[in-house]
XYZ file of C-alpha atoms in Angstrom:
775
model
C 89.218 161.391 -75.105
C 85.739 162.803 -75.065
C 84.248 163.373 -71.661
C 81.337 161.036 -70.841
C 78.933 162.177 -68.168
C 79.024 159.954 -65.091
C 75.295 159.302 -65.213
C 75.622 157.785 -68.711
C 78.428 155.512 -67.555
C 76.207 154.320 -64.720
C 73.150 153.737 -66.901
C 74.336 150.485 -68.605
C 75.371 149.126 -65.226
C 72.010 150.106 -63.732
C 70.167 148.483 -66.641
C 72.263 145.348 -66.259
C 71.449 145.253 -62.535
C 67.764 145.575 -63.380
C 68.055 142.547 -65.642
C 69.864 140.585 -62.971
C 67.334 141.665 -60.368
C 64.399 140.525 -62.464
C 66.247 137.335 -63.351
C 66.811 136.497 -59.738
C 63.277 137.335 -58.660
C 62.024 133.803 -59.035
C 59.815 132.428 -56.310
C 58.514 128.948 -55.653
C 54.882 128.321 -56.557
C 52.866 125.182 -55.889
C 50.820 124.405 -58.991
C 47.770 122.177 -58.649
C 46.667 120.412 -61.821
C 43.416 118.737 -62.837
C 44.713 115.219 -63.319
C 41.704 114.244 -65.426
C 42.332 117.061 -67.924
C 45.532 115.566 -69.381
C 45.258 115.363 -73.193
C 45.546 111.918 -74.758
C 48.699 112.979 -76.574
C 50.715 112.723 -73.327
C 51.979 109.417 -71.970
C 52.324 110.513 -68.345
C 51.302 113.393 -66.128
C 54.788 114.710 -65.436
C 55.374 115.167 -69.165
C 52.119 117.123 -69.387
C 52.935 119.266 -66.327
C 56.344 120.118 -67.841
C 54.790 121.064 -71.165
C 52.221 123.352 -69.538
C 55.007 125.092 -67.612
C 57.111 125.415 -70.754
C 54.278 127.294 -72.428
C 54.547 130.175 -69.937
C 58.210 130.334 -68.922
C 60.329 133.105 -70.384
C 63.722 132.052 -71.685
C 66.152 134.717 -70.455
C 69.916 134.278 -70.844
C 70.490 136.248 -67.639
C 68.747 133.508 -65.685
C 71.649 131.149 -65.881
C 71.470 128.341 -63.366
C 67.779 128.905 -62.686
C 66.353 126.721 -65.412
C 66.474 128.446 -68.773
C 65.168 125.502 -70.752
C 61.685 124.016 -70.664
C 59.289 123.803 -67.758
C 60.938 120.616 -66.493
C 64.030 122.607 -65.478
C 61.915 124.797 -63.214
C 60.229 121.907 -61.347
C 61.524 121.114 -57.871
C 58.764 118.658 -56.790
C 56.098 116.535 -58.437
C 53.033 115.612 -56.356
C 50.846 112.606 -57.097
C 49.002 111.309 -54.018
C 47.168 113.781 -51.774
C 47.769 116.525 -54.320
C 48.347 116.507 -58.087
C 50.782 118.942 -59.626
C 54.241 120.381 -59.126
C 56.262 122.954 -57.239
C 58.210 125.175 -59.622
C 60.379 128.303 -59.710
C 58.531 131.056 -61.553
C 58.428 134.799 -61.899
C 55.270 136.568 -60.798
C 54.314 137.214 -64.426
C 54.816 133.552 -65.340
C 52.673 132.448 -62.388
C 49.873 134.786 -63.487
C 49.971 133.387 -67.027
C 50.035 129.840 -65.708
C 46.744 130.379 -63.852
C 45.048 130.864 -67.229
C 46.329 127.600 -68.705
C 43.999 124.653 -69.352
C 44.150 122.049 -66.584
C 45.596 124.390 -63.945
C 43.373 124.426 -60.859
C 45.356 126.710 -58.580
C 48.736 128.387 -58.180
C 49.846 128.835 -54.558
C 52.806 131.076 -53.695
C 55.341 129.481 -51.341
C 54.462 130.029 -47.657
C 56.988 129.936 -44.843
C 55.751 127.983 -41.827
C 57.067 128.204 -38.278
C 57.465 125.582 -35.568
C 54.947 126.082 -32.746
C 57.335 125.627 -30.000
C 57.348 111.974 -18.594
C 54.568 113.292 -16.608
C 51.940 113.595 -19.330
C 51.087 109.860 -19.777
C 50.305 109.539 -16.068
C 48.464 112.857 -15.973
C 46.351 111.648 -18.900
C 45.579 108.336 -17.206
C 47.695 106.152 -19.493
C 49.647 104.405 -16.715
C 50.424 101.886 -15.563
C 51.361 100.787 -19.076
C 52.218 97.256 -18.034
C 51.974 94.105 -20.087
C 48.357 93.575 -18.999
C 47.196 97.002 -20.042
C 44.739 97.220 -22.910
C 46.701 100.238 -24.100
C 49.885 98.223 -24.625
C 48.198 95.081 -25.960
C 46.173 96.768 -28.676
C 49.221 98.297 -30.316
C 50.649 94.814 -30.818
C 47.378 93.669 -32.429
C 47.247 96.439 -35.018
C 50.361 98.201 -36.269
C 50.143 101.978 -36.429
C 52.689 104.282 -38.051
C 52.755 107.971 -37.138
C 54.374 110.373 -39.593
C 55.998 113.342 -37.859
C 56.700 116.413 -40.024
C 59.343 118.397 -38.188
C 63.109 118.994 -37.892
C 64.123 115.332 -38.180
C 65.094 112.843 -35.493
C 68.046 111.954 -33.240
C 67.983 108.155 -33.637
C 70.436 107.372 -30.824
C 67.944 108.530 -28.182
C 66.798 105.744 -25.886
C 63.237 106.821 -26.646
C 63.601 105.184 -30.062
C 64.781 101.804 -28.770
C 62.954 99.038 -30.663
C 63.507 96.227 -28.146
C 60.609 93.777 -28.196
C 58.925 95.274 -31.259
C 57.626 93.014 -34.016
C 58.965 93.201 -37.592
C 57.986 96.206 -39.695
C 54.564 95.539 -41.313
C 54.606 94.342 -44.911
C 52.344 97.164 -46.111
C 54.898 99.809 -45.132
C 56.577 101.452 -48.133
C 58.694 104.065 -46.369
C 62.452 104.363 -46.647
C 65.416 105.353 -44.529
C 67.161 108.029 -46.579
C 70.848 108.551 -45.883
C 73.050 111.623 -45.683
C 75.577 113.275 -43.443
C 75.334 111.722 -40.003
C 72.517 109.339 -40.957
C 72.767 105.767 -42.282
C 70.351 102.916 -42.968
C 71.298 101.493 -39.574
C 69.794 104.523 -37.843
C 66.348 103.161 -38.682
C 64.925 100.178 -36.821
C 61.575 98.687 -35.885
C 60.665 101.900 -34.026
C 61.945 104.440 -36.587
C 60.620 102.783 -39.733
C 61.180 105.691 -42.083
C 63.205 108.892 -42.341
C 63.111 111.284 -45.289
C 64.252 114.837 -46.076
C 62.546 117.604 -48.080
C 64.630 120.673 -48.819
C 64.173 121.786 -52.430
C 61.726 124.529 -51.472
C 64.007 125.669 -48.656
C 67.030 125.844 -50.948
C 65.061 127.619 -53.659
C 64.022 130.301 -51.164
C 67.273 130.718 -49.221
C 70.046 129.372 -51.416
C 72.256 126.350 -50.884
C 72.724 125.744 -47.194
C 76.037 125.041 -45.534
C 76.191 121.296 -44.953
C 78.858 121.798 -42.325
C 76.422 123.833 -40.258
C 73.274 121.884 -41.068
C 72.593 118.185 -41.628
C 71.254 117.568 -45.125
C 69.831 114.322 -43.779
C 67.074 113.189 -41.401
C 69.353 113.837 -38.402
C 67.895 116.459 -36.085
C 70.226 119.155 -34.827
C 67.432 121.454 -33.630
C 65.785 119.055 -31.143
C 62.182 120.016 -31.870
C 61.493 117.012 -34.116
C 63.096 114.546 -31.704
C 60.978 115.979 -28.876
C 57.686 115.743 -30.791
C 58.431 112.243 -32.157
C 59.220 110.955 -28.664
C 56.049 112.561 -27.307
C 53.993 110.717 -29.920
C 55.473 107.248 -29.616
C 58.664 107.182 -27.563
C 59.630 103.897 -25.902
C 59.701 103.913 -22.074
C 62.956 105.256 -20.597
C 63.461 104.965 -16.833
C 65.292 107.735 -15.021
C 64.607 110.383 -17.658
C 65.176 113.962 -16.477
C 66.527 117.371 -17.408
C 69.437 118.249 -15.131
C 67.600 116.442 -12.325
C 64.218 118.077 -12.991
C 61.096 115.993 -13.820
C 62.836 112.734 -12.891
C 60.849 109.612 -13.814
C 60.004 107.286 -16.691
C 59.513 109.066 -20.015
C 57.263 107.420 -22.591
C 55.251 108.539 -25.576
C 51.474 108.478 -25.794
C 51.601 105.354 -27.976
C 54.865 103.610 -27.010
C 54.079 100.633 -29.228
C 53.486 102.701 -32.363
C 56.112 103.238 -35.032
C 57.584 106.557 -36.160
C 58.328 107.877 -39.637
C 60.288 111.145 -39.547
C 59.811 113.616 -42.414
C 62.308 116.461 -42.096
C 60.728 119.611 -43.544
C 62.111 122.293 -41.220
C 65.585 123.784 -41.433
C 67.527 126.642 -39.900
C 65.779 129.109 -42.217
C 62.253 127.795 -41.629
C 59.738 125.326 -43.069
C 58.411 125.888 -46.594
C 55.032 124.867 -47.960
C 56.373 123.104 -51.073
C 58.508 120.854 -48.851
C 55.646 120.247 -46.406
C 53.286 119.369 -49.236
C 55.807 116.916 -50.700
C 56.260 115.307 -47.274
C 52.492 114.836 -46.791
C 52.234 113.432 -50.313
C 55.087 110.990 -49.667
C 53.941 110.031 -46.162
C 50.495 108.992 -47.366
C 52.070 106.912 -50.152
C 54.416 105.341 -47.571
C 51.431 104.153 -45.555
C 51.241 106.317 -42.422
C 48.044 106.090 -40.356
C 48.466 109.383 -38.484
C 50.204 112.645 -39.399
C 51.502 114.921 -36.640
C 52.282 118.446 -37.879
C 53.412 120.981 -35.258
C 53.644 123.849 -37.742
C 51.669 126.891 -38.732
C 51.732 129.535 -41.438
C 48.801 131.844 -40.817
C 45.228 131.537 -42.074
C 44.046 131.833 -45.658
C 40.883 130.635 -47.357
C 40.515 126.865 -47.550
C 41.309 126.600 -51.265
C 44.387 128.882 -50.958
C 45.938 126.919 -48.081
C 48.180 124.210 -49.546
C 48.446 122.361 -46.205
C 44.656 122.374 -45.910
C 44.336 120.952 -49.426
C 46.982 118.299 -48.736
C 45.327 117.368 -45.422
C 42.012 116.967 -47.266
C 43.702 114.483 -49.594
C 45.247 112.637 -46.642
C 41.847 112.465 -44.942
C 40.347 110.986 -48.131
C 42.988 108.258 -47.891
C 42.013 107.484 -44.276
C 44.872 109.331 -42.555
C 44.199 111.238 -39.308
C 45.860 114.689 -39.401
C 46.677 116.560 -36.192
C 48.076 120.115 -36.254
C 49.068 122.633 -33.611
C 46.748 125.613 -33.130
C 49.597 128.104 -32.849
C 51.232 130.153 -30.103
C 49.454 133.437 -30.827
C 47.393 133.536 -27.636
C 45.859 135.047 -25.684
C 44.861 137.275 -28.615
C 41.494 136.249 -30.098
C 41.283 135.002 -33.687
C 44.935 133.886 -33.572
C 44.438 130.284 -34.742
C 46.133 128.475 -37.600
C 45.197 125.143 -39.225
C 41.423 125.668 -38.909
C 40.089 123.334 -41.630
C 37.393 121.006 -40.227
C 39.174 117.873 -41.536
C 42.250 118.806 -39.460
C 42.281 118.211 -35.698
C 43.468 121.539 -34.280
C 45.158 121.287 -30.880
C 45.608 123.992 -28.254
C 47.880 123.771 -25.199
C 47.255 123.355 -21.476
C 49.259 122.832 -18.312
C 49.752 119.660 -16.255
C 49.824 119.128 -12.512
C 53.623 119.432 -12.398
C 55.773 122.507 -12.131
C 59.259 123.587 -11.144
C 58.918 126.096 -8.298
C 61.468 128.733 -7.441
C 61.353 131.740 -5.140
C 62.450 135.355 -5.067
C 63.201 136.679 -1.539
C 63.151 140.466 -1.476
C 65.079 142.617 0.971
C 61.799 143.838 2.469
C 61.059 140.320 3.702
C 58.543 139.380 1.021
C 58.835 135.989 -0.724
C 57.449 135.551 -4.247
C 56.935 132.226 -6.042
C 57.941 131.607 -9.636
C 59.468 128.804 -11.731
C 62.907 127.829 -13.008
C 64.838 124.979 -14.612
C 68.301 126.367 -13.895
C 71.076 124.100 -12.711
C 74.709 125.023 -13.331
C 78.059 126.173 -12.027
C 76.896 129.700 -11.215
C 75.052 129.723 -7.897
C 73.398 132.279 -5.661
C 73.445 131.816 -1.912
C 69.869 131.765 -0.650
C 70.853 133.107 2.767
C 72.505 136.192 1.310
C 70.919 139.257 -0.279
C 72.271 140.742 -3.533
C 71.640 144.092 -5.217
C 68.692 144.013 -7.627
C 68.173 146.413 -10.524
C 65.380 147.183 -12.998
C 66.379 149.257 -16.009
C 62.798 150.212 -16.943
C 61.229 153.535 -16.057
C 58.033 152.197 -14.447
C 56.590 148.897 -13.240
C 53.606 148.716 -15.610
C 54.859 149.330 -19.144
C 57.988 147.622 -20.539
C 60.410 149.775 -22.524
C 63.494 148.807 -24.580
C 65.857 149.011 -21.650
C 63.651 146.759 -19.513
C 63.469 143.962 -22.107
C 67.166 143.081 -21.709
C 67.765 143.076 -25.441
C 71.244 142.625 -26.874
C 73.378 145.713 -26.223
C 70.903 147.454 -23.897
C 72.468 146.619 -20.518
C 75.350 148.747 -19.224
C 77.787 146.530 -17.261
C 78.546 149.552 -15.088
C 74.980 149.374 -13.735
C 74.267 145.626 -13.670
C 77.557 143.893 -12.800
C 77.217 141.814 -9.634
C 73.468 142.362 -9.473
C 70.252 140.419 -10.048
C 68.576 142.018 -13.071
C 64.799 142.239 -13.593
C 63.867 141.698 -17.261
C 60.457 141.984 -18.916
C 59.262 139.270 -21.302
C 58.896 140.152 -24.955
C 60.712 140.660 -28.295
C 63.646 138.292 -27.649
C 63.667 134.652 -26.420
C 63.403 134.256 -22.659
C 66.704 132.372 -22.347
C 68.466 134.952 -24.554
C 67.666 137.641 -21.993
C 69.589 135.641 -19.417
C 72.619 135.498 -21.709
C 72.481 139.293 -22.112
C 72.398 139.682 -18.324
C 75.257 137.206 -17.892
C 77.416 138.912 -20.530
C 76.858 142.270 -18.846
C 78.135 140.867 -15.547
C 74.793 140.191 -13.865
C 74.677 137.259 -11.434
C 71.003 136.350 -11.816
C 67.728 137.291 -13.492
C 64.111 137.767 -12.500
C 61.981 137.352 -15.635
C 58.676 139.199 -15.316
C 55.554 138.440 -17.318
C 53.740 141.337 -18.935
C 50.046 141.775 -19.699
C 50.428 139.570 -22.794
C 51.422 136.589 -20.627
C 49.412 137.207 -17.473
C 50.082 134.780 -14.661
C 51.165 131.829 -16.807
C 54.589 130.515 -15.815
C 56.808 128.729 -18.343
C 60.039 127.239 -17.019
C 63.265 127.558 -19.021
C 66.729 125.983 -18.822
C 68.621 129.238 -18.302
C 72.385 129.746 -18.427
C 72.447 131.648 -15.150
C 70.264 131.527 -12.011
C 66.863 132.864 -13.082
C 63.268 132.822 -11.841
C 60.194 133.579 -13.959
C 57.275 135.285 -12.183
C 53.730 136.283 -13.161
C 52.617 139.754 -14.175
C 51.159 140.785 -10.814
C 54.162 139.648 -8.771
C 56.485 141.073 -11.410
C 54.934 144.501 -11.003
C 55.414 144.255 -7.232
C 59.106 143.330 -7.605
C 59.705 146.135 -10.121
C 57.949 148.655 -7.896
C 60.162 147.563 -4.987
C 63.304 147.958 -7.102
C 62.278 151.396 -8.360
C 61.201 152.877 -5.019
C 63.861 151.549 -2.620
C 67.247 153.229 -2.332
C 69.140 149.929 -2.017
C 66.864 147.107 -3.216
C 68.120 143.567 -2.705
C 66.947 140.020 -3.431
C 68.042 136.422 -3.601
C 66.830 133.446 -5.649
C 65.938 129.929 -4.520
C 65.393 126.869 -6.759
C 63.064 124.217 -5.301
C 63.159 121.343 -7.834
C 60.052 119.472 -9.061
C 56.555 119.613 -7.555
C 53.640 117.301 -8.423
C 49.919 117.544 -7.715
C 49.635 121.201 -8.662
C 46.118 122.658 -8.411
C 44.300 123.843 -10.367
C 45.238 121.872 -13.457
C 44.900 121.666 -16.325
C 44.780 125.362 -17.216
C 44.636 126.682 -20.783
C 48.069 128.103 -21.628
C 48.175 131.852 -22.205
C 50.192 131.389 -25.410
C 47.733 128.885 -26.893
C 46.028 130.426 -29.948
C 42.341 131.304 -29.619
C 39.183 131.295 -31.667
C 36.777 132.126 -33.007
C 37.412 130.655 -36.416
C 36.582 133.612 -38.635
C 36.875 131.543 -41.811
C 33.727 129.734 -40.686
C 32.101 130.652 -37.364
C 30.027 127.456 -37.564
C 33.195 125.340 -37.106
C 34.538 125.581 -33.552
C 38.317 125.822 -33.301
C 40.524 124.789 -31.589
C 39.065 121.293 -31.408
C 40.530 120.514 -27.978
C 43.547 121.119 -25.740
C 46.276 118.776 -24.507
C 49.428 119.098 -22.355
C 51.780 121.640 -23.899
C 53.533 123.378 -21.001
C 56.826 122.128 -19.531
C 56.832 118.807 -21.417
C 59.786 116.442 -20.915
C 60.832 114.383 -23.961
C 63.904 113.242 -25.897
C 66.405 115.769 -27.230
C 69.124 116.062 -29.830
C 72.752 115.515 -28.923
C 73.790 118.465 -31.084
C 72.182 121.402 -29.270
C 72.054 122.555 -25.657
C 68.758 122.613 -23.724
C 68.363 126.385 -24.172
C 68.820 126.031 -27.979
C 71.327 128.891 -27.854
C 74.562 128.481 -29.802
C 76.497 129.547 -26.711
C 75.001 126.723 -24.632
C 77.617 123.940 -24.466
C 75.534 121.705 -22.181
C 74.279 118.426 -23.660
C 71.260 116.539 -22.322
C 69.287 113.453 -23.362
C 65.915 114.982 -22.472
C 64.598 118.518 -22.542
C 61.555 120.407 -21.275
C 59.698 122.516 -23.848
C 56.412 124.393 -24.078
C 54.153 125.244 -27.010
C 51.245 123.914 -29.025
C 54.031 122.023 -30.822
C 54.109 119.877 -27.686
C 50.333 119.459 -27.342
C 49.836 118.372 -30.961
C 51.897 115.142 -30.650
C 49.977 114.224 -27.483
C 46.796 114.123 -29.569
C 48.571 112.401 -32.474
C 49.772 109.678 -30.106
C 46.357 109.151 -28.544
C 44.868 109.006 -32.053
C 47.375 106.228 -32.786
C 46.175 104.379 -29.681
C 42.564 104.664 -30.812
C 43.499 103.562 -34.336
C 45.271 100.506 -32.915
C 42.155 99.595 -30.931
C 39.719 100.431 -33.752
C 41.650 99.969 -37.032
C 38.527 100.459 -39.158
C 37.628 103.852 -37.679
C 37.798 106.844 -40.008
C 39.729 110.029 -39.126
C 36.400 111.728 -38.296
C 35.387 108.923 -35.919
C 38.720 109.217 -34.081
C 38.361 112.980 -33.910
C 34.812 112.646 -32.609
C 35.943 110.222 -29.904
C 38.624 112.680 -28.787
C 36.267 115.667 -28.728
C 33.100 114.184 -27.201
C 34.978 112.591 -24.285
C 37.065 115.695 -23.475
C 36.509 117.229 -20.052
C 35.912 120.876 -19.144
C 36.649 120.839 -15.392
C 40.031 120.868 -13.633
C 41.261 118.785 -10.689
C 39.440 121.091 -8.273
C 36.147 120.271 -10.061
C 35.818 123.836 -11.321
C 35.577 124.992 -14.957
C 38.884 125.063 -16.831
C 40.713 128.340 -16.310
C 42.556 130.604 -18.720
C 46.142 131.251 -17.594
C 46.188 134.685 -19.209
C 43.378 135.998 -17.025
C 42.941 133.488 -14.171
C 39.280 133.351 -15.211
C 37.223 130.505 -16.728
C 38.182 129.667 -20.295
C 35.622 129.320 -23.092
C 35.299 126.929 -26.045
C 37.142 129.559 -28.097
C 40.103 128.806 -25.787
C 39.780 125.068 -25.052
C 37.506 123.822 -27.850
C 35.588 120.735 -26.771
C 37.789 120.494 -23.670
C 40.880 118.683 -22.432
C 41.825 115.356 -23.988
C 40.775 112.254 -22.006
C 42.470 109.209 -23.627
C 40.845 106.412 -21.634
C 37.358 107.719 -22.297
C 38.190 108.319 -25.975
C 38.917 104.619 -26.415
C 35.246 103.877 -25.662
C 33.200 106.971 -26.604
C 29.831 105.238 -27.019
C 28.737 107.364 -29.983
C 30.690 109.062 -32.768
C 29.901 111.755 -35.321
C 31.017 110.378 -38.692
C 31.939 112.748 -41.522
C 32.714 111.282 -44.938
C 34.916 113.033 -47.527
C 31.833 113.962 -49.565
C 30.309 115.532 -46.436
C 33.353 117.775 -46.069
C 33.031 118.656 -49.743
C 29.363 119.550 -49.197
C 30.551 121.832 -46.390
C 32.911 123.536 -48.849
C 29.925 124.010 -51.162
C 28.462 126.351 -48.496
C 31.606 128.527 -48.442
C 30.933 130.656 -51.544
C 33.701 129.024 -53.561
C 33.654 129.078 -57.345
C 33.521 125.798 -59.309
C 37.238 126.089 -60.112
C 38.053 126.743 -56.451
C 35.980 123.730 -55.389
C 37.775 121.576 -57.921
C 40.934 121.973 -55.819
C 39.312 119.488 -53.414
C 37.756 117.124 -55.942
C 40.964 115.833 -57.493
C 40.363 112.141 -56.718
C 36.738 111.542 -57.569
C 35.441 114.550 -59.512
C 33.134 115.462 -56.633
C 30.233 117.813 -57.200
C 27.880 119.746 -54.924
C 24.640 117.981 -54.096
C 23.585 120.880 -51.822
C 22.875 118.534 -48.928
C 23.772 121.064 -46.223
C 21.353 123.979 -45.719
C 24.180 125.854 -43.976
C 27.738 125.122 -42.788
C 26.483 124.497 -39.241
C 24.849 121.298 -40.509
C 28.198 119.598 -41.086
C 28.102 116.567 -38.771
C 30.758 118.111 -36.526
C 31.123 117.017 -32.871
C 30.826 120.662 -31.792
C 27.622 122.613 -32.458
C 27.768 126.269 -33.471
C 24.549 128.156 -34.262
C 25.107 131.458 -36.041
C 22.161 133.839 -36.372
C 22.548 136.352 -39.214
C 22.378 140.089 -38.672
C 18.828 140.046 -40.019
C 16.836 140.268 -36.781
C 13.665 138.812 -38.311
C 15.360 135.388 -38.322
C 14.712 134.131 -34.800
C 14.755 130.364 -35.273
C 17.544 128.089 -36.485
C 17.603 124.276 -36.710
C 20.753 122.178 -37.078
C 21.002 118.446 -37.726
C 23.320 115.734 -36.438
C 23.724 111.974 -36.902
C 25.480 109.718 -34.390
C 26.813 106.196 -34.894
C 26.631 103.660 -32.070
C 30.097 102.204 -31.404
C 29.157 100.935 -27.951
C 26.925 98.021 -26.867
C 24.389 96.904 -29.500
C 21.425 97.690 -27.268
C 21.870 101.222 -25.955
C 19.514 104.005 -24.955
C 20.740 107.594 -24.698
C 18.885 110.624 -23.363
C 19.788 114.257 -24.008
C 20.703 116.899 -21.458
C 21.240 120.449 -22.722
C 22.451 123.371 -20.641
C 20.200 126.424 -20.257
C 20.906 129.546 -22.313
C 19.985 133.167 -21.640
C 19.667 134.270 -25.233
C 17.826 131.315 -26.773
C 15.540 128.408 -26.036
C 17.138 125.130 -27.152
C 15.143 122.017 -28.050
C 16.473 118.541 -28.927
C 14.274 116.245 -31.043
C 14.078 113.405 -30.274
C 15.278 113.622 -26.690
C 16.023 109.889 -26.586
C 17.992 107.702 -29.005
C 17.377 103.946 -28.788
C 19.942 101.776 -30.581
C 19.372 98.079 -31.313
C 22.652 97.210 -33.032
C 26.288 98.232 -33.190
C 27.172 100.805 -35.889
C 23.515 101.811 -36.198
C 23.033 105.481 -37.113
C 20.340 107.698 -35.610
C 19.715 111.381 -36.245
C 18.476 114.286 -34.156
C 17.861 117.966 -34.685
C 18.577 120.859 -32.384
C 16.448 124.000 -32.677
C 17.439 127.417 -31.347
C 14.792 130.103 -30.859
C 16.088 133.544 -29.953
C 14.741 135.000 -26.727
C 17.183 137.897 -26.535
C 19.952 138.767 -28.985
C 23.159 138.979 -26.972
C 26.135 141.177 -27.827
C 28.580 138.315 -27.193
C 28.484 134.592 -28.052
C 26.883 132.331 -25.449
C 28.383 128.951 -24.521
C 26.908 125.719 -23.210
C 26.768 122.027 -23.989
C 24.734 119.003 -25.030
C 25.332 115.618 -23.386
C 23.952 112.269 -24.518
C 24.009 109.793 -21.592
C 23.296 106.063 -21.431
C 24.456 105.320 -17.886
C 28.094 104.567 -18.746
C 28.920 107.047 -21.521
C 28.742 110.857 -21.599
C 28.914 112.081 -25.193
C 29.396 115.836 -24.882
C 29.253 118.487 -27.589
C 30.020 122.128 -26.842
C 27.353 124.562 -28.072
C 28.063 128.126 -29.175
C 25.259 130.525 -30.085
C 26.328 133.653 -31.958
C 24.237 136.631 -33.043
C 26.287 138.200 -35.826
C 25.751 141.742 -34.633
C 28.020 140.734 -31.740
C 30.939 140.851 -34.162
């Protein structure tokens, strides 16, 4: 037989692999269509969408099982409410060709989103929630349904008890979808809807193992149950986590109803699924959407969640999203569109103190949520070890990553671990598996002095950066360093509070400096709420403990606080638009803590700025009666988009319902009738004066007179005209202008505020003045 060179034998196989590789390189794209462009020859939009797709798809026999036929085979979702179009599996070349087709407005590649992971009602002034409280009565008068996009729901939790609730409102169109571990009976008058969205997830990751993951609304992660209970959980007496935070747990709007839309799975949350959930939720009839997810920042017209939220807003739905956990780095925000309420995180006046007693006699305070079989005697000292090389800069061995601890060095000792890279609770497991008896978890510069308590699997205490350095220095410089740990339970009345969480994402909003983000902050540190029965409180697979409530931190926790309060406001004022509710939340927010000093930033122990806390900390009772509101209609938001240098085709992404066009009503983006005021001077130094305009609507007493108070600024003179607004009827609108004249161009933005007062209301807007050379 003739000899065939090996390389020629390999070539057909290599070529075949290339074909298979290209065949398998399909990705999910969200395709937005111009609904009005459908030719008369089509009887329905789905038929048209399928035909348009068929015109660009390449029929390849190697693509078996991926939709070789027409465009309909490639479609995984069809959208028809807040968004018009489909999600489909396409190659990159097919997606590029599709963008050129008639009627196609935009083609978005799939984006993977991440979750932004009892005391809060009382801290926010929502108790006592007795039968005579206006807060509880108003919910009964006007039904409100909150849609929660998350990991599903654990329906057996007592937080979803529907005792005493009225029948589900007739307008509600939602359904209780069934699947493994979830039946129709799992819904009730509290959980009025439960749906799943997984086609995008499966398309990106392959078929998931139904034995490991519920292909149903049931929540095995816990995150969705926690956020849903924070929004609208029913009161549960005696709620606690292993004895910590004992008390009555209740959601912000305990009389509201919950619709759970499961969009997040073990492998993440995908934009095509999220978009389908928003589309379905609005059609179901939700009043509020709570979305504790984020996927980075892209331009308004390229952000599918932003586009979907715009459609929801047009339909009268309030949309609340988490700001992200990228702090304290600046410009780390997600979900920055002005029609979305973007929520940062803050602390409450409750913590879970613990102590570290060093062998040199020094006692250091930290936090912990540990309670378990492993104990450390407080009256006995144990060897302590730090595997890092110095106290200031973490290195791989100091981070307690998997496989980095030598049992020969750490067995029987308390191990000091630096935060970073791996989950905090995972570090404790690494210490435990290496034979360590306890852990001291030290913050680094990225976390500062902020303390977040965790439900560890061994005795552990978290300490701030400064104290952590001191402990590490002690361990490195003493021949036989020792320590012991003490757990002190729950402490209330902590001062100062609230404090902006170090992890809470920060502004400025570089998409549009004239739009302040975040909008406000709400409790997001050490929040107690309902939990899944499938996962332990640490969320680690090795954690066999099961609890009914868990304590979590993140802007994922602050977002549902705002969503719940928005539901309360909607129940009191059912005719209010999403912008009116947002205005009420922002203009009544406070900027001083319980020591009457400006809000602090946990990452630096210094005052926070509006780039950290937005308009301030949520104040629910005041938000119910704000006095004045800044209304923004859908066309106003569209006019704002007209200032953003978008092309006509890019603008059309937002004009799907009413064929909106630009009337050029806004001289600049700062003239959007936003509750926060941001004046941006261009780099051109000859421009020294800038005037912005606002209109307020009287939602207080018919006869009201407000006068303006504006804080002094170093870099500019600020003038309000008129300085007094006299209202003669309810819902009357009056306008004012605010003029900034530069006195001295500053290298950094300057912050202040404007307050309209009538004797009983304080309507506050933060003011930011920016001279662009400062960036």
